[in-house]
Amino acid sequence: MAEFLSNRIPLLLLLLLGTAFTFAWTMLNRDRLRYKWYVAAPLALLHTVVGTASVMAFAQLENLGRSTAPGQMSLFGAIFFLPLFYFLLAKISKRKTADVFDVFTVNMAFTLLCARINCILSGCCLGKCITGADGPRWPTREIEIGFYIVILTFLILRTLKQKNHGELYPLYMICYGVFRFIIEFFRESTSSDSVLHISHLWALLSVGIGLSIYFEIQRKQSKDHGGNKK
């Protein structure tokens, strides 16, 4: 048990960092969300718990019928499952769904950044070997961390301008789906020797869902603006 916990200390610290960020970012946007600190604190912890459960549950679904190592994660779980949490949060707290999604998209992206850093620390999710079995590998994890830094900067700046109407989450889905579809060709798969992996499917699904939601939001915005001009 002691060895198991010691191996999880880096992950626990990263999850704690993600929780602290979620709390700070939620409070920074308190005028928009109207959450008091005594609500934002447990909410940040719940966000981390639900997010962690999502990536672990999705990993089990991906490997249904095959034995998997305990604690295995799939980041697509957060992308597909957390929207339900955000939707319920908005309805239960009676906040605008668009505001909750825009603010918490940043929280999710930062948490997944922490999860990918943990991949480096734990030695999983490796890139394919470039020149041979013992040669250097493609730095896929490091490239993905760079992607998160760029997308986080974009999301934070867009959120601070407060000119969004719920489109940040679908934009994130589109960007991550396109990025992940490309980078997946350079990642090592433990479940398939094929060039295409199951994550290619999830990436395309992420792009498709993101595009459909984004264009639906834009359609409603155009309709509302058109109605206001009458």
mmCIF file of C-alpha atoms in Angstrom:
data_model
loop_
_atom_site.group_PDB
_atom_site.id
_atom_site.type_symbol
_atom_site.label_atom_id
_atom_site.label_comp_id
_atom_site.label_asym_id
_atom_site.label_seq_id
_atom_site.Cartn_x
_atom_site.Cartn_y
_atom_site.Cartn_z
ATOM 1 C CA MET A 1 0.000 0.000 0.000
ATOM 2 C CA ALA A 2 2.825 2.398 0.874
ATOM 3 C CA GLU A 3 4.506 1.689 -2.477
ATOM 4 C CA PHE A 4 1.213 2.196 -4.319
ATOM 5 C CA LEU A 5 0.666 5.571 -2.656
ATOM 6 C CA SER A 6 4.256 6.684 -3.226
ATOM 7 C CA ASN A 7 3.876 5.970 -6.952
ATOM 8 C CA ARG A 8 0.737 8.130 -7.005
ATOM 9 C CA ILE A 9 2.220 11.136 -5.162
ATOM 10 C CA PRO A 10 3.155 13.046 -8.394
ATOM 11 C CA LEU A 11 -0.364 12.498 -9.764
ATOM 12 C CA LEU A 12 -1.972 13.576 -6.488
ATOM 13 C CA LEU A 13 0.139 16.730 -6.398
ATOM 14 C CA LEU A 14 -0.785 17.546 -9.995
ATOM 15 C CA LEU A 15 -4.470 16.962 -9.242
ATOM 16 C CA LEU A 16 -4.125 19.255 -6.230
ATOM 17 C CA LEU A 17 -2.577 21.881 -8.504
ATOM 18 C CA GLY A 18 -5.472 21.478 -10.941
ATOM 19 C CA THR A 19 -7.965 21.865 -8.088
ATOM 20 C CA ALA A 20 -6.232 25.028 -6.863
ATOM 21 C CA PHE A 21 -6.281 26.469 -10.387
ATOM 22 C CA THR A 22 -9.978 25.648 -10.806
ATOM 23 C CA PHE A 23 -10.783 27.417 -7.546
ATOM 24 C CA ALA A 24 -8.689 30.482 -8.434
ATOM 25 C CA TRP A 25 -10.073 30.742 -11.981
ATOM 26 C CA THR A 26 -13.656 30.300 -10.790
ATOM 27 C CA MET A 27 -13.194 33.062 -8.214
ATOM 28 C CA LEU A 28 -11.560 35.307 -10.811
ATOM 29 C CA ASN A 29 -14.751 34.944 -12.858
ATOM 30 C CA ARG A 30 -17.043 35.283 -9.839
ATOM 31 C CA ASP A 31 -18.844 38.302 -11.295
ATOM 32 C CA ARG A 32 -19.910 36.199 -14.248
ATOM 33 C CA LEU A 33 -20.717 32.995 -12.341
ATOM 34 C CA ARG A 34 -21.692 34.529 -8.967
ATOM 35 C CA TYR A 35 -20.159 31.656 -6.987
ATOM 36 C CA LYS A 36 -19.012 32.480 -3.447
ATOM 37 C CA TRP A 37 -15.691 31.073 -2.235
ATOM 38 C CA TYR A 38 -17.443 28.579 0.043
ATOM 39 C CA VAL A 39 -19.157 27.184 -3.060
ATOM 40 C CA ALA A 40 -16.187 27.490 -5.416
ATOM 41 C CA ALA A 41 -13.857 25.521 -3.108
ATOM 42 C CA PRO A 42 -15.847 22.240 -2.941
ATOM 43 C CA LEU A 43 -16.875 22.777 -6.562
ATOM 44 C CA ALA A 44 -13.210 22.829 -7.600
ATOM 45 C CA LEU A 45 -12.617 19.573 -5.731
ATOM 46 C CA LEU A 46 -15.712 18.008 -7.290
ATOM 47 C CA HIS A 47 -14.515 19.090 -10.738
ATOM 48 C CA THR A 48 -11.222 17.262 -10.179
ATOM 49 C CA VAL A 49 -12.961 14.141 -8.883
ATOM 50 C CA VAL A 50 -15.446 14.011 -11.771
ATOM 51 C CA GLY A 51 -12.700 14.717 -14.309
ATOM 52 C CA THR A 52 -10.448 11.981 -12.919
ATOM 53 C CA ALA A 53 -13.315 9.513 -12.800
ATOM 54 C CA SER A 54 -14.189 10.399 -16.412
ATOM 55 C CA VAL A 55 -10.731 9.718 -17.845
ATOM 56 C CA MET A 56 -10.426 6.466 -15.876
ATOM 57 C CA ALA A 57 -13.898 5.254 -16.866
ATOM 58 C CA PHE A 58 -13.286 6.051 -20.538
ATOM 59 C CA ALA A 59 -10.005 4.108 -20.442
ATOM 60 C CA GLN A 60 -11.923 1.083 -19.186
ATOM 61 C CA LEU A 61 -14.478 1.473 -21.987
ATOM 62 C CA GLU A 62 -11.683 1.691 -24.564
ATOM 63 C CA ASN A 63 -10.175 -1.555 -23.276
ATOM 64 C CA LEU A 64 -13.427 -3.393 -22.672
ATOM 65 C CA GLY A 65 -12.711 -7.117 -22.610
ATOM 66 C CA ARG A 66 -8.958 -6.642 -22.116
ATOM 67 C CA SER A 67 -7.013 -6.475 -18.875
ATOM 68 C CA THR A 68 -5.737 -2.974 -18.119
ATOM 69 C CA ALA A 69 -3.327 -1.579 -15.567
ATOM 70 C CA PRO A 70 -4.994 0.140 -12.589
ATOM 71 C CA GLY A 71 -5.213 3.883 -12.885
ATOM 72 C CA GLN A 72 -5.049 3.941 -16.685
ATOM 73 C CA MET A 73 -6.519 7.105 -18.175
ATOM 74 C CA SER A 74 -7.877 8.361 -21.487
ATOM 75 C CA LEU A 75 -8.121 12.151 -21.795
ATOM 76 C CA PHE A 76 -11.037 11.848 -24.206
ATOM 77 C CA GLY A 77 -13.121 10.790 -21.213
ATOM 78 C CA ALA A 78 -12.986 14.334 -19.847
ATOM 79 C CA ILE A 79 -13.834 15.837 -23.229
ATOM 80 C CA PHE A 80 -16.919 13.655 -23.712
ATOM 81 C CA PHE A 81 -18.144 13.267 -20.096
ATOM 82 C CA LEU A 82 -17.409 16.613 -18.414
ATOM 83 C CA PRO A 83 -19.951 18.523 -20.576
ATOM 84 C CA LEU A 84 -22.715 16.606 -18.791
ATOM 85 C CA PHE A 85 -21.279 17.755 -15.462
ATOM 86 C CA TYR A 86 -21.141 21.362 -16.675
ATOM 87 C CA PHE A 87 -24.703 21.194 -17.967
ATOM 88 C CA LEU A 88 -26.014 19.811 -14.674
ATOM 89 C CA LEU A 89 -23.991 22.379 -12.741
ATOM 90 C CA ALA A 90 -25.551 25.206 -14.732
ATOM 91 C CA LYS A 91 -29.086 23.886 -14.289
ATOM 92 C CA ILE A 92 -28.754 23.103 -10.570
ATOM 93 C CA SER A 93 -27.081 26.431 -9.727
ATOM 94 C CA LYS A 94 -29.375 28.325 -12.146
ATOM 95 C CA ARG A 95 -26.496 29.947 -14.017
ATOM 96 C CA LYS A 96 -26.298 30.525 -17.746
ATOM 97 C CA THR A 97 -25.140 27.344 -19.438
ATOM 98 C CA ALA A 98 -22.946 29.343 -21.825
ATOM 99 C CA ASP A 99 -21.166 31.102 -18.935
ATOM 100 C CA VAL A 100 -20.483 27.855 -17.085
ATOM 101 C CA PHE A 101 -19.103 26.183 -20.196
ATOM 102 C CA ASP A 102 -16.908 29.151 -21.166
ATOM 103 C CA VAL A 103 -15.337 29.473 -17.714
ATOM 104 C CA PHE A 104 -14.951 25.766 -16.993
ATOM 105 C CA THR A 105 -13.429 25.001 -20.391
ATOM 106 C CA VAL A 106 -10.289 26.724 -19.086
ATOM 107 C CA ASN A 107 -10.417 24.612 -15.913
ATOM 108 C CA MET A 108 -10.697 21.420 -17.914
ATOM 109 C CA ALA A 109 -7.840 22.324 -20.253
ATOM 110 C CA PHE A 110 -5.531 23.106 -17.324
ATOM 111 C CA THR A 111 -6.467 19.859 -15.576
ATOM 112 C CA LEU A 112 -5.724 17.855 -18.716
ATOM 113 C CA LEU A 113 -2.408 19.683 -19.025
ATOM 114 C CA CYS A 114 -1.569 18.393 -15.539
ATOM 115 C CA ALA A 115 -2.658 14.898 -16.585
ATOM 116 C CA ARG A 116 -0.320 14.946 -19.588
ATOM 117 C CA ILE A 117 2.562 16.126 -17.389
ATOM 118 C CA ASN A 118 1.846 13.091 -15.221
ATOM 119 C CA CYS A 119 2.309 10.908 -18.313
ATOM 120 C CA ILE A 120 5.918 12.087 -18.497
ATOM 121 C CA LEU A 121 6.479 11.475 -14.796
ATOM 122 C CA SER A 122 4.913 8.006 -14.919
ATOM 123 C CA GLY A 123 6.545 7.031 -18.230
ATOM 124 C CA CYS A 124 3.349 6.229 -20.133
ATOM 125 C CA CYS A 125 1.819 7.373 -23.458
ATOM 126 C CA LEU A 126 5.140 7.254 -25.287
ATOM 127 C CA GLY A 127 5.801 8.372 -28.816
ATOM 128 C CA LYS A 128 6.899 5.875 -31.444
ATOM 129 C CA CYS A 129 10.603 5.191 -31.932
ATOM 130 C CA ILE A 130 12.015 7.384 -34.683
ATOM 131 C CA THR A 131 14.943 5.292 -35.925
ATOM 132 C CA GLY A 132 14.687 1.905 -34.228
ATOM 133 C CA ALA A 133 13.608 -0.095 -31.225
ATOM 134 C CA ASP A 134 16.220 1.527 -29.002
ATOM 135 C CA GLY A 135 16.333 4.880 -30.761
ATOM 136 C CA PRO A 136 14.867 8.231 -29.722
ATOM 137 C CA ARG A 137 11.112 8.612 -29.660
ATOM 138 C CA TRP A 138 8.826 11.278 -31.017
ATOM 139 C CA PRO A 139 8.217 13.804 -28.179
ATOM 140 C CA THR A 140 4.446 13.513 -28.454
ATOM 141 C CA ARG A 141 3.776 14.227 -24.782
ATOM 142 C CA GLU A 142 5.925 17.339 -24.814
ATOM 143 C CA ILE A 143 4.268 18.550 -28.015
ATOM 144 C CA GLU A 144 0.842 18.030 -26.460
ATOM 145 C CA ILE A 145 1.892 20.032 -23.405
ATOM 146 C CA GLY A 146 2.927 22.809 -25.784
ATOM 147 C CA PHE A 147 -0.494 22.563 -27.424
ATOM 148 C CA TYR A 148 -2.187 22.989 -24.043
ATOM 149 C CA ILE A 149 -0.108 26.057 -23.232
ATOM 150 C CA VAL A 150 -1.133 27.660 -26.536
ATOM 151 C CA ILE A 151 -4.815 26.729 -26.275
ATOM 152 C CA LEU A 152 -4.956 27.807 -22.618
ATOM 153 C CA THR A 153 -3.562 31.206 -23.531
ATOM 154 C CA PHE A 154 -6.225 31.558 -26.226
ATOM 155 C CA LEU A 155 -9.050 30.395 -23.931
ATOM 156 C CA ILE A 156 -7.998 32.622 -21.037
ATOM 157 C CA LEU A 157 -7.756 35.716 -23.205
ATOM 158 C CA ARG A 158 -11.122 35.015 -24.829
ATOM 159 C CA THR A 159 -12.768 34.409 -21.449
ATOM 160 C CA LEU A 160 -11.380 37.600 -19.904
ATOM 161 C CA LYS A 161 -12.870 39.619 -22.775
ATOM 162 C CA GLN A 162 -16.305 38.187 -21.828
ATOM 163 C CA LYS A 163 -17.467 38.234 -25.430
ATOM 164 C CA ASN A 164 -18.176 34.515 -25.661
ATOM 165 C CA HIS A 165 -21.562 32.841 -25.742
ATOM 166 C CA GLY A 166 -20.728 29.230 -24.982
ATOM 167 C CA GLU A 167 -18.567 28.603 -28.038
ATOM 168 C CA LEU A 168 -15.264 28.072 -26.217
ATOM 169 C CA TYR A 169 -15.966 24.434 -25.410
ATOM 170 C CA PRO A 170 -16.817 23.379 -28.990
ATOM 171 C CA LEU A 171 -13.810 25.373 -30.230
ATOM 172 C CA TYR A 172 -11.648 23.436 -27.801
ATOM 173 C CA MET A 173 -13.157 20.146 -28.986
ATOM 174 C CA ILE A 174 -12.390 21.048 -32.603
ATOM 175 C CA CYS A 175 -8.817 22.168 -31.934
ATOM 176 C CA TYR A 176 -7.968 19.197 -29.731
ATOM 177 C CA GLY A 177 -9.603 16.741 -32.102
ATOM 178 C CA VAL A 178 -7.591 18.001 -35.079
ATOM 179 C CA PHE A 179 -4.370 18.123 -33.045
ATOM 180 C CA ARG A 180 -4.880 14.683 -31.534
ATOM 181 C CA PHE A 181 -5.752 13.081 -34.880
ATOM 182 C CA ILE A 182 -2.408 14.242 -36.285
ATOM 183 C CA ILE A 183 -0.213 13.550 -33.252
ATOM 184 C CA GLU A 184 -1.770 10.096 -32.810
ATOM 185 C CA PHE A 185 0.130 8.845 -35.881
ATOM 186 C CA PHE A 186 3.345 9.394 -33.919
ATOM 187 C CA ARG A 187 2.163 7.799 -30.672
ATOM 188 C CA GLU A 188 2.798 4.231 -29.587
ATOM 189 C CA SER A 189 -0.298 2.092 -29.147
ATOM 190 C CA THR A 190 -0.388 -0.800 -26.704
ATOM 191 C CA SER A 191 -3.643 -2.191 -28.114
ATOM 192 C CA SER A 192 -3.037 -2.163 -31.868
ATOM 193 C CA ASP A 193 -0.234 -2.454 -34.424
ATOM 194 C CA SER A 194 -2.305 -0.589 -36.986
ATOM 195 C CA VAL A 195 -1.417 2.900 -38.162
ATOM 196 C CA LEU A 196 -4.876 4.007 -37.073
ATOM 197 C CA HIS A 197 -5.712 3.822 -33.368
ATOM 198 C CA ILE A 198 -9.006 3.997 -31.500
ATOM 199 C CA SER A 199 -8.033 7.535 -30.502
ATOM 200 C CA HIS A 200 -8.210 8.550 -34.169
ATOM 201 C CA LEU A 201 -11.917 7.726 -34.001
ATOM 202 C CA TRP A 202 -12.387 9.735 -30.794
ATOM 203 C CA ALA A 203 -10.512 12.656 -32.373
ATOM 204 C CA LEU A 204 -12.793 12.686 -35.414
ATOM 205 C CA LEU A 205 -15.821 12.390 -33.143
ATOM 206 C CA SER A 206 -14.559 15.335 -31.087
ATOM 207 C CA VAL A 207 -14.166 17.457 -34.233
ATOM 208 C CA GLY A 208 -17.593 16.468 -35.539
ATOM 209 C CA ILE A 209 -19.427 17.173 -32.280
ATOM 210 C CA GLY A 210 -17.504 20.397 -31.768
ATOM 211 C CA LEU A 211 -18.345 21.683 -35.248
ATOM 212 C CA SER A 212 -22.036 20.841 -34.912
ATOM 213 C CA ILE A 213 -22.301 22.614 -31.535
ATOM 214 C CA TYR A 214 -20.274 25.618 -32.690
ATOM 215 C CA PHE A 215 -22.369 26.201 -35.812
ATOM 216 C CA GLU A 216 -25.580 25.737 -33.821
ATOM 217 C CA ILE A 217 -24.436 28.438 -31.374
ATOM 218 C CA GLN A 218 -23.533 30.725 -34.271
ATOM 219 C CA ARG A 219 -26.920 30.080 -35.875
ATOM 220 C CA LYS A 220 -28.743 31.027 -32.672
ATOM 221 C CA GLN A 221 -26.599 34.135 -32.259
ATOM 222 C CA SER A 222 -27.363 35.247 -35.817
ATOM 223 C CA LYS A 223 -31.053 34.603 -35.251
ATOM 224 C CA ASP A 224 -31.064 36.605 -31.998
ATOM 225 C CA HIS A 225 -29.227 39.526 -33.574
ATOM 226 C CA GLY A 226 -31.569 39.434 -36.542
ATOM 227 C CA GLY A 227 -34.561 39.474 -34.224
ATOM 228 C CA ASN A 228 -33.182 42.437 -32.272
ATOM 229 C CA LYS A 229 -32.871 44.482 -35.481
ATOM 230 C CA LYS A 230 -36.559 44.167 -36.268
#
